[in-house]
Coordinates of C-alpha atoms in Angstrom, one line a residue:
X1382 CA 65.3 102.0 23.4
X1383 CA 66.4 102.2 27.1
X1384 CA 63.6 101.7 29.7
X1385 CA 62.3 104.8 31.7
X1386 CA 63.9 105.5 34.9
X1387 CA 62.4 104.8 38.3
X1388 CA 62.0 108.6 38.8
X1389 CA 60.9 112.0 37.3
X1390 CA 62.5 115.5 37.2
X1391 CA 60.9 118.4 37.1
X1392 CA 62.2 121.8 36.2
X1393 CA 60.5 124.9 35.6
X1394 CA 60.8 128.7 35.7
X1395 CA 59.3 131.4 38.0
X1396 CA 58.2 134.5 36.5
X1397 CA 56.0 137.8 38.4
X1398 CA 54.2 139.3 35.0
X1399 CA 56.5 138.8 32.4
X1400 CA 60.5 138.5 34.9
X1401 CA 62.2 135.4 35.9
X1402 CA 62.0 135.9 39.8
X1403 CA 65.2 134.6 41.3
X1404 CA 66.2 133.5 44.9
X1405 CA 62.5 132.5 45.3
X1406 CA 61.3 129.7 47.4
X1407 CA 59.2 126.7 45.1
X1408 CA 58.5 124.1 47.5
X1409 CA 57.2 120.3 46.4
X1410 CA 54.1 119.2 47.6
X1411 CA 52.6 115.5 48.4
X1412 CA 48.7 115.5 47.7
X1413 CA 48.0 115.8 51.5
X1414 CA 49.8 119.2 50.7
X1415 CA 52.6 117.8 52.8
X1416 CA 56.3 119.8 52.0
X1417 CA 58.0 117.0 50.3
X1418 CA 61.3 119.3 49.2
X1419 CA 62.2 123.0 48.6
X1420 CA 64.7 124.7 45.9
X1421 CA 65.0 128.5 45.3
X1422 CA 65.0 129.5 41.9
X1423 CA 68.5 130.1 40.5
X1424 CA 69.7 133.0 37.6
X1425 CA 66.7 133.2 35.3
X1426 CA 63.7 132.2 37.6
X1427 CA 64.6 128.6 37.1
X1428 CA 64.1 125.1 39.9
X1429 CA 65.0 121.8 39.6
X1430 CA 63.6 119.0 41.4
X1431 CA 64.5 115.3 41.0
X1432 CA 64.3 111.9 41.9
X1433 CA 60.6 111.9 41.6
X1434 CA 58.3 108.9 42.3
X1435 CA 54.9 108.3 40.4
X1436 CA 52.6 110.0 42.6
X1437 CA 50.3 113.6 42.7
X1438 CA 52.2 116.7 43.5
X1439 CA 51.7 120.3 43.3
X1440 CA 54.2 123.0 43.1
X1441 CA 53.8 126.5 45.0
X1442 CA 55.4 129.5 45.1
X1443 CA 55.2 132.9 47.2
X1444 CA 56.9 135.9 47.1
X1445 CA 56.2 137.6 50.7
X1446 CA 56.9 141.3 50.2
X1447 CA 54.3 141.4 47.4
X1448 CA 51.7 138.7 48.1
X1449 CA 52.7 137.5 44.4
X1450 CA 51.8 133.4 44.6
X1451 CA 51.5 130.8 42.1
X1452 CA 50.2 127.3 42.7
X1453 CA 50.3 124.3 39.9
X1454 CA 49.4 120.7 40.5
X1455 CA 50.3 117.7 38.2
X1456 CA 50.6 113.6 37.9
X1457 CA 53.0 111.3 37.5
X1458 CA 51.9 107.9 36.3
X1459 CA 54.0 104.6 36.4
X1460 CA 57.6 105.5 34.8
X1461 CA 57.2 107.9 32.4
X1462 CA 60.0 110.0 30.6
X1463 CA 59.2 113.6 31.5

């Protein structure tokens, strides 16, 4: 087995009701709610984020001209394989 890798990756999708929401802003957050990174969401409502160090995060995610908004916050522990 190889060892984990120093870092995480996360990827996700963006959807308003039941459509992927491209070109959208998802922004990375520390636990002090600090910006850490920010992608927009490619064909399909999808992000990538990577090179991620054990830590808390959150992910967040508004869409201006409707007030749509979506917040999600996670864990990373030690070197685990996401």
């Amino acid at each position: 087995l190889d060892p984990p890798p120093d870092s995480a990756s996360i990827a996700g999708r963006v959807f308003e009701m039941d459509t992927p929401v491209d070109n959208l802003a998802v922004v990375l957050l520390d636990d002090k709610g600090e910006e850490l990174a920010m992608e927009r969401t490619a064909g399909g409502g999808k992000f990538l984020f990577t090179g991620i160090g054990p830590g808390s995060y959150a992910l967040f995610a508004r869409k201006e001209a409707n007030g749509f908004r979506a917040l999600r916050k996670f864990t990373i522990v030690g070197k685990e394989q996401l």
